[in-house]
CSV table of N, CA and C and ligand atoms in Angstrom, one decimal:
chain,number,residue,atom,x,y,z
O,836,UNK,N,16.7,-0.4,5.8
O,836,UNK,CA,17.1,0.0,7.2
O,836,UNK,C,16.6,-1.4,7.9
O,837,UNK,N,17.1,-2.0,8.8
O,837,UNK,CA,16.9,-2.6,9.6
O,837,UNK,C,15.8,-2.5,10.9
O,838,UNK,N,14.7,-3.0,10.7
O,838,UNK,CA,13.5,-2.7,11.6
O,838,UNK,C,13.3,-3.8,12.6
O,839,UNK,N,13.5,-3.5,14.2
O,839,UNK,CA,13.5,-4.1,15.1
O,839,UNK,C,12.4,-3.7,15.6
O,840,UNK,N,11.4,-4.9,15.7
O,840,UNK,CA,9.8,-5.0,16.2
O,840,UNK,C,9.9,-4.9,17.7
O,841,UNK,N,9.6,-4.2,18.1
O,841,UNK,CA,9.7,-4.0,19.7
O,841,UNK,C,8.5,-5.1,20.2
O,842,UNK,N,8.9,-5.8,21.6
O,842,UNK,CA,8.0,-6.8,21.9
O,842,UNK,C,6.8,-6.6,22.3
O,843,UNK,N,6.5,-5.4,22.4
O,843,UNK,CA,4.8,-5.4,22.2
O,843,UNK,C,4.1,-5.2,21.0
O,844,UNK,N,5.0,-4.9,19.8
O,844,UNK,CA,3.9,-5.0,18.7
O,844,UNK,C,4.2,-6.3,18.3
O,845,UNK,N,4.9,-7.4,18.5
O,845,UNK,CA,5.4,-8.4,17.6
O,845,UNK,C,3.8,-9.4,17.0
O,846,UNK,N,3.2,-9.0,18.5
O,846,UNK,CA,1.9,-10.2,18.0
O,846,UNK,C,1.6,-9.2,16.5
O,847,UNK,N,1.5,-8.6,16.2
O,847,UNK,CA,0.8,-7.8,14.9
O,847,UNK,C,1.1,-7.9,13.8
O,848,UNK,N,2.9,-8.8,14.0
O,848,UNK,CA,3.6,-9.4,12.9
O,848,UNK,C,3.4,-10.8,12.4
O,849,UNK,N,2.4,-11.2,13.4
O,849,UNK,CA,1.8,-13.2,12.9
O,849,UNK,C,0.7,-12.9,11.5
O,850,UNK,N,1.2,-13.8,11.0
O,850,UNK,CA,0.4,-13.7,9.7
O,850,UNK,C,-0.6,-15.2,9.9
O,851,UNK,N,-2.0,-14.3,10.1
O,851,UNK,CA,-3.0,-15.4,10.2
O,851,UNK,C,-4.4,-15.2,9.6
O,852,UNK,N,-5.3,-16.0,10.0
O,852,UNK,CA,-6.4,-15.8,9.6
O,852,UNK,C,-7.3,-14.4,9.6
O,853,UNK,N,-6.8,-13.7,11.4
O,853,UNK,CA,-7.1,-12.4,11.7
O,853,UNK,C,-6.2,-11.6,10.7
O,854,UNK,N,-5.0,-11.6,10.4
O,854,UNK,CA,-4.3,-10.8,9.8
O,854,UNK,C,-3.4,-11.3,8.9
O,855,UNK,N,-4.3,-11.2,8.0
O,855,UNK,CA,-3.6,-11.9,6.3
O,855,UNK,C,-2.4,-11.3,5.9
O,856,UNK,N,-2.0,-9.8,6.0
O,856,UNK,CA,-1.4,-9.3,5.1
O,856,UNK,C,0.2,-9.8,5.9
O,857,UNK,N,1.1,-9.6,4.7
O,857,UNK,CA,2.3,-10.3,4.2
O,857,UNK,C,3.2,-9.4,5.3
O,858,UNK,N,3.7,-9.5,6.1
O,858,UNK,CA,4.7,-8.4,6.8
O,858,UNK,C,6.3,-8.5,6.7
O,859,UNK,N,6.8,-8.0,6.7
O,859,UNK,CA,8.1,-7.8,6.8
O,859,UNK,C,8.8,-8.7,7.5
O,860,UNK,N,10.2,-9.3,7.1
O,860,UNK,CA,10.7,-9.3,6.1
O,860,UNK,C,10.5,-9.7,4.5
O,861,UNK,N,9.4,-10.7,4.6
O,861,UNK,CA,8.9,-11.4,3.9
O,861,UNK,C,9.5,-11.0,2.4
O,862,UNK,N,10.3,-11.9,1.7
O,862,UNK,CA,10.6,-11.7,0.2
O,862,UNK,C,9.7,-11.2,-0.9
O,863,UNK,N,8.5,-11.6,-0.5
O,863,UNK,CA,7.5,-11.1,-1.7
O,863,UNK,C,7.3,-9.4,-1.8
O,864,UNK,N,7.6,-9.5,-0.6
O,864,UNK,CA,7.5,-7.6,-0.4
O,864,UNK,C,8.9,-6.9,-0.9
O,865,UNK,N,10.0,-7.4,-1.1
O,865,UNK,CA,10.8,-6.8,-2.1
O,865,UNK,C,11.4,-7.2,-3.5
O,866,UNK,N,9.9,-7.7,-4.1
O,866,UNK,CA,10.2,-8.2,-5.6
O,866,UNK,C,9.6,-7.0,-6.7
O,867,UNK,N,10.1,-7.4,-7.9
O,867,UNK,CA,9.6,-6.6,-8.6
O,867,UNK,C,8.4,-7.3,-9.6
O,868,UNK,N,7.3,-6.5,-9.3
O,868,UNK,CA,5.9,-7.6,-9.4
O,868,UNK,C,5.5,-7.4,-11.2
O,869,UNK,N,5.0,-8.5,-11.5
O,869,UNK,CA,4.7,-8.8,-12.7
O,869,UNK,C,3.6,-8.4,-13.5
O,870,UNK,N,4.0,-7.3,-14.8
O,870,UNK,CA,2.4,-6.8,-15.0
O,870,UNK,C,1.7,-8.0,-15.2
O,871,UNK,N,0.2,-7.2,-15.4
O,871,UNK,CA,-1.0,-8.0,-15.7
O,871,UNK,C,-1.3,-8.0,-17.4
O,872,UNK,N,-1.0,-9.6,-17.5
O,872,UNK,CA,-1.2,-9.2,-19.5
O,872,UNK,C,-2.9,-9.0,-19.6
O,873,UNK,N,-3.6,-9.6,-18.4
O,873,UNK,CA,-5.4,-9.9,-19.0
O,873,UNK,C,-5.8,-9.5,-17.8
O,874,UNK,N,-7.1,-9.0,-17.7
O,874,UNK,CA,-7.9,-8.5,-16.5
O,874,UNK,C,-9.1,-9.7,-16.7
O,875,UNK,N,-8.5,-10.8,-16.3
O,875,UNK,CA,-9.7,-12.2,-16.0
O,875,UNK,C,-10.0,-12.2,-14.8
O,876,UNK,N,-11.1,-13.3,-15.0
O,876,UNK,CA,-11.7,-13.2,-13.7
O,876,UNK,C,-10.6,-13.5,-12.8
O,877,UNK,N,-9.5,-14.5,-12.9
O,877,UNK,CA,-8.4,-14.4,-11.4
O,877,UNK,C,-8.0,-13.0,-11.0
O,878,UNK,N,-8.1,-12.0,-11.8
O,878,UNK,CA,-7.4,-10.8,-11.3
O,878,UNK,C,-8.7,-10.2,-10.9
O,879,UNK,N,-9.9,-10.4,-11.3
O,879,UNK,CA,-11.0,-9.9,-10.1
O,879,UNK,C,-11.2,-10.7,-9.0
O,880,UNK,N,-10.9,-11.7,-9.1
O,880,UNK,CA,-11.1,-12.1,-8.0
O,880,UNK,C,-9.9,-11.5,-6.7
O,881,UNK,N,-8.6,-11.4,-7.4
O,881,UNK,CA,-7.5,-11.0,-6.5
O,881,UNK,C,-7.7,-9.4,-6.0
O,882,UNK,N,-8.5,-8.6,-7.0
O,882,UNK,CA,-9.0,-7.0,-6.4
O,882,UNK,C,-9.9,-7.3,-5.6
O,883,UNK,N,-11.2,-8.5,-5.5
O,883,UNK,CA,-11.8,-8.4,-4.7
O,883,UNK,C,-11.3,-8.8,-3.2
O,884,UNK,N,-10.1,-9.8,-3.6
O,884,UNK,CA,-9.5,-10.0,-1.9
O,884,UNK,C,-8.4,-9.2,-1.4
O,885,UNK,N,-8.1,-8.2,-2.3
O,885,UNK,CA,-7.4,-6.8,-1.8
O,885,UNK,C,-8.3,-5.7,-1.2
O,886,UNK,N,-9.8,-5.6,-1.8
O,886,UNK,CA,-10.7,-5.1,-1.1
O,886,UNK,C,-11.0,-5.5,0.1
O,887,UNK,N,-11.6,-6.7,0.3
O,887,UNK,CA,-12.0,-7.2,1.5
O,887,UNK,C,-10.8,-7.2,2.9
O,888,UNK,N,-9.5,-7.5,2.2
O,888,UNK,CA,-8.6,-7.7,3.4
O,888,UNK,C,-8.5,-6.4,3.9
O,889,UNK,N,-8.4,-5.4,2.8
O,889,UNK,CA,-7.9,-3.5,3.5
O,889,UNK,C,-9.1,-3.2,4.1
O,890,UNK,N,-10.2,-3.3,3.7
O,890,UNK,CA,-11.2,-3.1,4.9
O,890,UNK,C,-10.8,-3.5,5.9
O,891,UNK,N,-10.9,-5.1,6.2
O,891,UNK,CA,-10.7,-5.3,7.2
O,891,UNK,C,-9.2,-4.9,8.2
O,892,UNK,N,-8.8,-4.8,7.8
O,892,UNK,CA,-7.2,-4.3,8.3
O,892,UNK,C,-7.9,-2.4,8.2
O,893,UNK,N,-8.6,-2.0,8.0
O,893,UNK,CA,-8.6,-0.6,8.3
O,893,UNK,C,-7.5,0.2,7.3
O,894,UNK,N,-7.3,-0.2,6.2
O,894,UNK,CA,-6.2,0.3,5.5
O,894,UNK,C,-6.9,1.4,4.4
O,895,UNK,N,-6.0,2.0,4.1
O,895,UNK,CA,-6.8,2.9,2.5
O,895,UNK,C,-6.1,2.6,1.2
O,896,UNK,N,-5.3,1.5,1.2
O,896,UNK,CA,-4.4,1.1,0.0
O,896,UNK,C,-4.0,-0.3,0.2
O,897,UNK,N,-3.8,-0.8,-0.6
O,897,UNK,CA,-2.9,-2.4,-0.5
O,897,UNK,C,-2.9,-2.9,-2.2
O,898,UNK,N,-1.7,-3.2,-1.9
O,898,UNK,CA,-0.8,-4.1,-3.0
O,898,UNK,C,-1.0,-5.3,-2.9
O,899,UNK,N,-1.1,-6.0,-4.2
O,899,UNK,CA,-1.1,-7.1,-4.2
O,899,UNK,C,-0.1,-8.2,-3.6
O,900,UNK,N,1.3,-7.7,-4.1
O,900,UNK,CA,2.7,-8.3,-2.8
O,900,UNK,C,2.0,-8.5,-1.7
O,901,UNK,N,1.3,-7.5,-0.9
O,901,UNK,CA,1.0,-7.2,0.6
O,901,UNK,C,0.1,-8.7,0.9
O,902,UNK,N,-0.5,-9.4,0.0
O,902,UNK,CA,-1.2,-10.2,0.0
O,902,UNK,C,-0.6,-11.5,-0.4
O,903,UNK,N,0.8,-11.6,-1.0
O,903,UNK,CA,1.4,-12.8,-1.6
O,903,UNK,C,1.6,-12.9,-3.2
O,904,UNK,N,0.9,-11.8,-3.5
O,904,UNK,CA,0.6,-12.2,-5.2
O,904,UNK,C,1.8,-11.0,-5.5
O,905,UNK,N,2.7,-11.7,-6.9
O,905,UNK,CA,3.9,-10.8,-6.8
O,905,UNK,C,3.5,-10.1,-8.5
O,906,UNK,N,2.0,-9.2,-8.6
O,906,UNK,CA,1.5,-8.8,-9.7
O,906,UNK,C,1.4,-7.3,-9.9
O,907,UNK,N,1.2,-6.3,-10.7
O,907,UNK,CA,1.0,-5.4,-10.4
O,907,UNK,C,-0.6,-5.0,-10.3
O,908,UNK,N,-1.3,-5.0,-9.3
O,908,UNK,CA,-2.5,-4.7,-8.9
O,908,UNK,C,-2.5,-4.1,-7.7
O,909,UNK,N,-3.2,-2.9,-7.5
O,909,UNK,CA,-3.3,-2.2,-6.3
O,909,UNK,C,-4.4,-1.3,-6.1
O,910,UNK,N,-5.4,-1.6,-4.9
O,910,UNK,CA,-6.9,-0.9,-4.6
O,910,UNK,C,-6.0,0.0,-3.2
O,911,UNK,N,-7.0,1.3,-3.6
O,911,UNK,CA,-6.8,2.4,-2.8
O,911,UNK,C,-8.3,3.0,-2.7
O,912,UNK,N,-8.1,3.2,-1.4
O,912,UNK,CA,-9.8,4.2,-0.7
O,912,UNK,C,-9.5,4.8,0.1
O,913,UNK,N,-8.6,6.0,0.2
O,913,UNK,CA,-8.3,7.0,1.3
O,913,UNK,C,-9.8,7.9,0.9
O,914,UNK,N,-10.1,8.5,2.1
O,914,UNK,CA,-11.6,9.1,2.4
O,914,UNK,C,-12.2,9.9,1.3
O,915,UNK,N,-10.9,10.8,0.4
O,915,UNK,CA,-11.5,11.6,-0.5
O,915,UNK,C,-12.1,11.3,-1.5
O,916,UNK,N,-11.7,10.0,-1.6
O,916,UNK,CA,-11.9,9.7,-3.1
O,916,UNK,C,-13.1,7.8,-3.2
O,917,UNK,N,-13.6,7.8,-4.3
O,917,UNK,CA,-14.2,6.4,-4.1
O,917,UNK,C,-13.0,5.4,-4.3
O,918,UNK,N,-13.5,4.2,-3.7
O,918,UNK,CA,-12.6,3.0,-3.7
O,918,UNK,C,-12.0,2.6,-5.0
O,919,UNK,N,-11.0,2.3,-5.2
O,919,UNK,CA,-10.5,2.2,-6.7
O,919,UNK,C,-9.4,0.8,-7.0
O,920,UNK,N,-9.9,0.1,-8.1
O,920,UNK,CA,-8.7,-1.1,-8.0
O,920,UNK,C,-7.7,-0.3,-9.8
O,921,UNK,N,-6.7,-0.8,-9.4
O,921,UNK,CA,-5.6,0.4,-10.3
O,921,UNK,C,-4.5,-1.4,-10.9
O,922,UNK,N,-4.6,-1.6,-12.2
O,922,UNK,CA,-4.1,-2.6,-12.6
O,922,UNK,C,-2.9,-2.4,-13.5
O,923,UNK,N,-1.8,-2.5,-13.5
O,923,UNK,CA,-0.9,-2.0,-14.2
O,923,UNK,C,-0.7,-0.5,-14.0
O,924,UNK,N,-0.5,0.3,-12.9
O,924,UNK,CA,-0.5,1.5,-13.2
O,924,UNK,C,1.1,1.9,-13.3
O,925,UNK,N,0.6,3.7,-13.8
O,925,UNK,CA,1.8,3.9,-14.3
O,925,UNK,C,1.8,5.3,-13.8
O,926,UNK,N,3.0,5.9,-13.5
O,926,UNK,CA,2.9,7.2,-12.9
O,926,UNK,C,3.3,8.3,-14.4
O,927,UNK,N,2.7,8.9,-15.1
O,927,UNK,CA,2.5,9.7,-16.0
O,927,UNK,C,3.7,10.8,-15.9
O,928,UNK,N,3.3,11.4,-15.1
O,928,UNK,CA,3.7,13.0,-14.8
O,928,UNK,C,3.8,13.4,-13.5
O,929,UNK,N,4.4,14.0,-12.9
O,929,UNK,CA,4.1,14.0,-11.5
O,929,UNK,C,5.1,15.7,-10.8
O,930,UNK,N,4.4,16.6,-10.2
O,930,UNK,CA,4.9,17.5,-9.8
O,930,UNK,C,4.0,18.5,-8.5
O,931,UNK,N,5.3,18.9,-7.9
O,931,UNK,CA,5.0,19.7,-6.2
O,931,UNK,C,5.8,18.3,-5.4
O,932,UNK,N,5.6,18.7,-4.2
O,932,UNK,CA,5.9,18.2,-3.0
O,932,UNK,C,4.8,18.2,-1.8
O,933,UNK,N,4.7,17.0,-1.4
O,933,UNK,CA,4.0,17.2,0.2
O,933,UNK,C,4.8,16.3,1.2
O,934,UNK,N,4.4,16.6,2.1
O,934,UNK,CA,5.1,15.8,3.3
O,934,UNK,C,4.5,15.1,4.3
O,935,UNK,N,4.2,14.2,4.6
O,935,UNK,CA,3.1,13.8,5.5
O,935,UNK,C,3.2,12.5,6.1
O,936,UNK,N,2.4,11.6,7.3
O,936,UNK,CA,3.2,10.8,8.0
O,936,UNK,C,2.2,9.3,7.2
O,937,UNK,N,3.2,8.5,6.8
O,937,UNK,CA,2.5,7.1,6.4
O,937,UNK,C,2.6,5.8,7.7
O,938,UNK,N,2.2,5.0,7.2
O,938,UNK,CA,2.2,3.6,7.6
O,938,UNK,C,2.2,2.4,6.9
O,939,UNK,N,2.3,1.5,7.1
O,939,UNK,CA,2.3,0.2,5.8
O,939,UNK,C,1.6,-0.9,6.9
O,940,UNK,N,0.4,-1.8,6.5
O,940,UNK,CA,-0.3,-2.7,6.9
O,940,UNK,C,1.1,-3.7,6.8
O,941,UNK,N,2.2,-3.9,6.3
O,941,UNK,CA,3.4,-5.0,5.9
O,941,UNK,C,4.2,-4.7,7.2
O,942,UNK,N,4.1,-3.3,7.7
O,942,UNK,CA,5.1,-2.8,8.5
O,942,UNK,C,4.1,-2.3,9.9
O,943,UNK,N,3.1,-3.0,10.3
O,943,UNK,CA,2.3,-2.5,11.3
O,943,UNK,C,3.1,-1.8,12.7
O,944,UNK,N,2.2,-0.8,13.4
O,944,UNK,CA,2.8,0.1,14.3
O,944,UNK,C,3.9,1.1,14.4
O,945,UNK,N,4.5,0.7,12.5
O,945,UNK,CA,5.4,2.2,13.0
O,945,UNK,C,5.0,3.4,12.0
O,946,UNK,N,5.1,4.3,12.0
O,946,UNK,CA,4.8,5.4,11.2
O,946,UNK,C,6.3,6.3,11.1
O,947,UNK,N,5.8,7.1,10.0
O,947,UNK,CA,7.1,8.5,9.8
O,947,UNK,C,6.8,9.1,8.6
O,948,UNK,N,7.0,10.5,8.3
O,948,UNK,CA,7.1,11.3,7.4
O,948,UNK,C,7.8,10.9,6.1
O,949,UNK,N,7.0,11.1,5.1
O,949,UNK,CA,7.5,10.5,3.8
O,949,UNK,C,7.3,11.6,3.1
O,950,UNK,N,8.3,11.9,2.3
O,950,UNK,CA,8.3,13.5,0.8
O,950,UNK,C,7.8,12.6,0.0
O,951,UNK,N,6.5,12.9,-0.6
O,951,UNK,CA,6.2,12.6,-2.0
O,951,UNK,C,5.4,13.7,-3.0
O,952,UNK,N,5.6,13.5,-4.2
O,952,UNK,CA,4.9,14.0,-5.4
O,952,UNK,C,3.3,14.5,-4.8
O,953,UNK,N,3.2,16.3,-4.7
O,953,UNK,CA,1.9,16.7,-4.7
O,953,UNK,C,0.8,15.7,-6.0
O,954,UNK,N,1.3,16.2,-6.9
O,954,UNK,CA,0.4,15.8,-7.9
O,954,UNK,C,0.8,15.2,-9.0
O,955,UNK,N,-0.2,13.8,-9.2
O,955,UNK,CA,0.5,12.9,-9.9
O,955,UNK,C,-0.6,12.2,-11.1
O,956,UNK,N,-0.5,12.2,-12.4
O,956,UNK,CA,-1.1,12.0,-13.5
O,956,UNK,C,-0.6,10.3,-13.4
O,957,UNK,N,-1.9,9.6,-13.6
O,957,UNK,CA,-1.7,8.0,-13.6
O,957,UNK,C,-2.5,7.6,-14.8
O,958,UNK,N,-1.8,6.5,-15.3
O,958,UNK,CA,-2.4,5.1,-16.3
O,958,UNK,C,-2.9,4.1,-15.6
O,959,UNK,N,-3.7,3.6,-15.6
O,959,UNK,CA,-3.8,2.1,-16.0
O,959,UNK,C,-4.8,1.6,-16.1
O,960,UNK,N,-5.7,0.0,-15.9
O,960,UNK,CA,-6.9,-0.4,-16.0
O,960,UNK,C,-7.4,-0.6,-14.8
O,961,UNK,N,-8.7,-0.6,-15.5
O,961,UNK,CA,-9.5,-0.2,-13.9
O,961,UNK,C,-10.1,-1.9,-14.2
O,962,UNK,N,-10.9,-2.3,-12.8
O,962,UNK,CA,-11.0,-3.8,-12.8
O,962,UNK,C,-12.0,-4.4,-14.1
O,963,UNK,N,-12.7,-3.6,-14.9
O,963,UNK,CA,-13.1,-4.3,-16.2
O,963,UNK,C,-12.0,-4.4,-17.3
O,964,UNK,N,-10.6,-4.2,-16.9
O,964,UNK,CA,-9.5,-3.8,-17.9
O,964,UNK,C,-9.9,-2.8,-19.2
O,965,UNK,N,-10.5,-1.8,-18.4
O,965,UNK,CA,-10.8,-0.7,-19.4
O,965,UNK,C,-9.6,0.4,-19.0
O,966,UNK,N,-8.7,1.1,-19.7
O,966,UNK,CA,-7.8,2.0,-19.8
O,966,UNK,C,-8.0,3.0,-19.0
O,967,UNK,N,-8.1,3.5,-17.9
O,967,UNK,CA,-8.4,5.5,-17.4
O,967,UNK,C,-7.1,5.9,-16.9
O,968,UNK,N,-7.4,7.1,-17.0
O,968,UNK,CA,-5.9,8.2,-16.7
O,968,UNK,C,-7.2,8.9,-15.5
O,969,UNK,N,-6.2,9.1,-14.6
O,969,UNK,CA,-6.0,10.0,-13.6
O,969,UNK,C,-5.5,11.1,-12.8
O,970,UNK,N,-6.2,12.2,-12.6
O,970,UNK,CA,-5.0,12.9,-11.7
O,970,UNK,C,-5.5,13.5,-10.4
O,971,UNK,N,-4.2,12.9,-9.6
O,971,UNK,CA,-4.7,13.0,-8.3
O,971,UNK,C,-3.5,14.2,-7.4
O,972,UNK,N,-4.0,14.5,-6.4
O,972,UNK,CA,-3.3,15.4,-5.4
O,972,UNK,C,-3.6,15.1,-4.0
O,973,UNK,N,-2.8,15.8,-3.0
O,973,UNK,CA,-3.1,15.6,-1.8
O,973,UNK,C,-2.8,13.9,-1.4
O,974,UNK,N,-3.8,13.6,-0.4
O,974,UNK,CA,-3.7,12.1,0.5
O,974,UNK,C,-4.0,11.0,-0.7
O,975,UNK,N,-5.4,11.2,-1.6
O,975,UNK,CA,-5.5,10.0,-2.7
O,975,UNK,C,-4.1,10.1,-3.4
O,976,UNK,N,-3.2,10.8,-3.7
O,976,UNK,CA,-1.6,11.2,-4.5
O,976,UNK,C,-0.7,10.0,-3.8
O,977,UNK,N,-0.8,10.7,-2.2
O,977,UNK,CA,0.4,9.8,-1.5
O,977,UNK,C,-0.1,8.2,-1.6
O,978,UNK,N,-1.6,8.2,-1.1
O,978,UNK,CA,-1.8,6.6,-1.1
O,978,UNK,C,-1.3,6.0,-2.3
O,979,UNK,N,-1.9,6.6,-3.4
O,979,UNK,CA,-1.5,5.5,-4.9
O,979,UNK,C,0.2,5.8,-5.2
O,980,UNK,N,1.3,6.4,-5.0
O,980,UNK,CA,2.5,6.2,-4.8
O,980,UNK,C,2.9,5.3,-3.9
O,981,UNK,N,2.8,5.3,-2.3
O,981,UNK,CA,2.7,4.5,-1.8
O,981,UNK,C,2.6,2.8,-2.5
O,982,UNK,N,1.5,2.8,-2.8
O,982,UNK,CA,0.8,1.8,-3.2
O,982,UNK,C,1.5,1.1,-4.2
O,983,UNK,N,2.1,2.1,-5.6
O,983,UNK,CA,2.9,1.8,-6.6
O,983,UNK,C,4.3,1.1,-6.4
O,984,UNK,N,4.8,2.1,-5.0
O,984,UNK,CA,6.1,1.9,-4.5
O,984,UNK,C,6.0,-0.1,-4.4
O,985,UNK,N,4.8,-0.1,-3.6
O,985,UNK,CA,5.1,-1.5,-3.2
O,985,UNK,C,5.3,-2.5,-4.6
O,986,UNK,N,4.6,-1.8,-5.9
O,986,UNK,CA,4.9,-2.8,-6.7
O,986,UNK,C,6.5,-2.8,-7.4
O,987,UNK,N,7.1,-1.9,-7.0
O,987,UNK,CA,8.8,-2.2,-7.3
O,987,UNK,C,9.7,-3.0,-6.1
O,988,UNK,N,9.0,-3.3,-5.4
O,988,UNK,CA,9.5,-3.7,-3.8
O,988,UNK,C,10.4,-2.6,-3.3
O,989,UNK,N,9.7,-1.4,-3.0
O,989,UNK,CA,10.1,-0.5,-2.3
O,989,UNK,C,8.6,-0.1,-1.2
O,990,UNK,N,9.2,0.1,0.3
O,990,UNK,CA,8.4,0.3,1.3
O,990,UNK,C,8.9,1.5,2.1
O,991,UNK,N,7.9,2.3,2.6
O,991,UNK,CA,8.2,3.5,2.8
O,991,UNK,C,9.1,3.6,3.9
O,992,UNK,N,9.6,2.8,4.4
O,992,UNK,CA,10.8,2.9,5.0
O,992,UNK,C,12.3,3.6,4.6
O,993,UNK,N,11.9,3.1,3.3
O,993,UNK,CA,13.5,3.4,2.6
O,993,UNK,C,13.3,5.0,1.9
O,994,UNK,N,12.1,5.4,2.2
O,994,UNK,CA,11.9,6.9,1.8
O,994,UNK,C,11.5,7.7,3.2
O,995,UNK,N,11.4,7.4,4.4
O,995,UNK,CA,11.2,8.0,5.3
O,995,UNK,C,12.0,9.0,6.1
O,996,UNK,N,11.5,9.8,6.3
O,996,UNK,CA,12.7,10.8,7.1
O,996,UNK,C,12.9,10.3,8.6
O,997,UNK,N,14.3,9.7,8.5
O,997,UNK,CA,14.2,8.5,9.5
O,997,UNK,C,14.2,9.2,11.2
O,998,UNK,N,14.2,10.4,11.3
O,998,UNK,CA,13.8,10.9,12.5
O,998,UNK,C,12.6,11.0,13.2
O,999,UNK,N,11.8,10.8,11.8
O,999,UNK,CA,10.3,10.9,12.3
O,999,UNK,C,9.6,9.8,12.2
O,1000,UNK,N,10.4,8.4,12.5
O,1000,UNK,CA,10.1,7.1,13.1
O,1000,UNK,C,9.5,6.9,13.9
O,1001,UNK,N,8.8,6.5,14.3
O,1001,UNK,CA,8.1,6.2,15.8
O,1001,UNK,C,7.0,5.2,15.7
O,1002,UNK,N,7.1,4.0,17.0
O,1002,UNK,CA,5.7,2.9,17.1
O,1002,UNK,C,4.7,3.7,18.0
O,1003,UNK,N,3.6,2.9,17.3
O,1003,UNK,CA,2.4,3.5,17.8
O,1003,UNK,C,1.2,2.0,17.7
O,1004,UNK,N,1.0,2.2,18.7
O,1004,UNK,CA,-0.4,1.0,18.6
O,1004,UNK,C,-1.1,1.1,17.0
O,1005,UNK,N,-1.2,0.9,16.5
O,1005,UNK,CA,-2.7,1.0,15.2
O,1005,UNK,C,-4.0,0.7,15.6
O,1006,UNK,N,-4.1,0.0,16.7
O,1006,UNK,CA,-5.7,-0.6,17.2
O,1006,UNK,C,-6.1,0.7,18.3
O,1007,UNK,N,-4.6,1.9,18.7
O,1007,UNK,CA,-5.2,2.6,19.6
O,1007,UNK,C,-6.5,3.5,18.7
O,1008,UNK,N,-6.9,4.4,19.9
O,1008,UNK,CA,-8.3,5.1,19.2
O,1008,UNK,C,-7.5,6.2,18.4
O,1009,UNK,N,-6.8,6.6,18.8
O,1009,UNK,CA,-6.3,8.4,18.5
O,1009,UNK,C,-5.6,8.1,17.4
O,1010,UNK,N,-5.6,7.4,16.3
O,1010,UNK,CA,-5.1,7.1,15.1
O,1010,UNK,C,-6.0,6.1,14.1
L,1323,ZN,ZN1,2.3,-0.1,2.5
């Protein structure tokens, strides 16, 4: 889908110190990210950067390609759970369906409804390289699915119910 950014939202698409997240149509957002071979210091620095930038942008999730690193690392921090870094996350099992609104720090200002699995079971490595498995549902499940999509070069606009897409100032008070 071709996204035409309205003039009044164009400033959100600048990439600078203040807004370090990579925006569409950057090529890195469409690449398949490479697996992490070892969770070393470099990966932990990347995780720290992701957390810092996500927080600054008031996001609930961020994937490494969104800061220009095409590797399989994401961080998530939905209200319902403790902030978590996932290295090489894999969805082992998925069930149910949920429909809800999503946005993306790489497509600021654009929102729309996306159908996702309700429950997922995932495996990943944590920040220390330890294998973990998690069962998630509701919003945490949605956020993790959105972030794992980023590792495949998939964006929410690829899956959105097109008639629900709308622009809204992300800095406005009521969202
Ligand atoms: Zn996103």
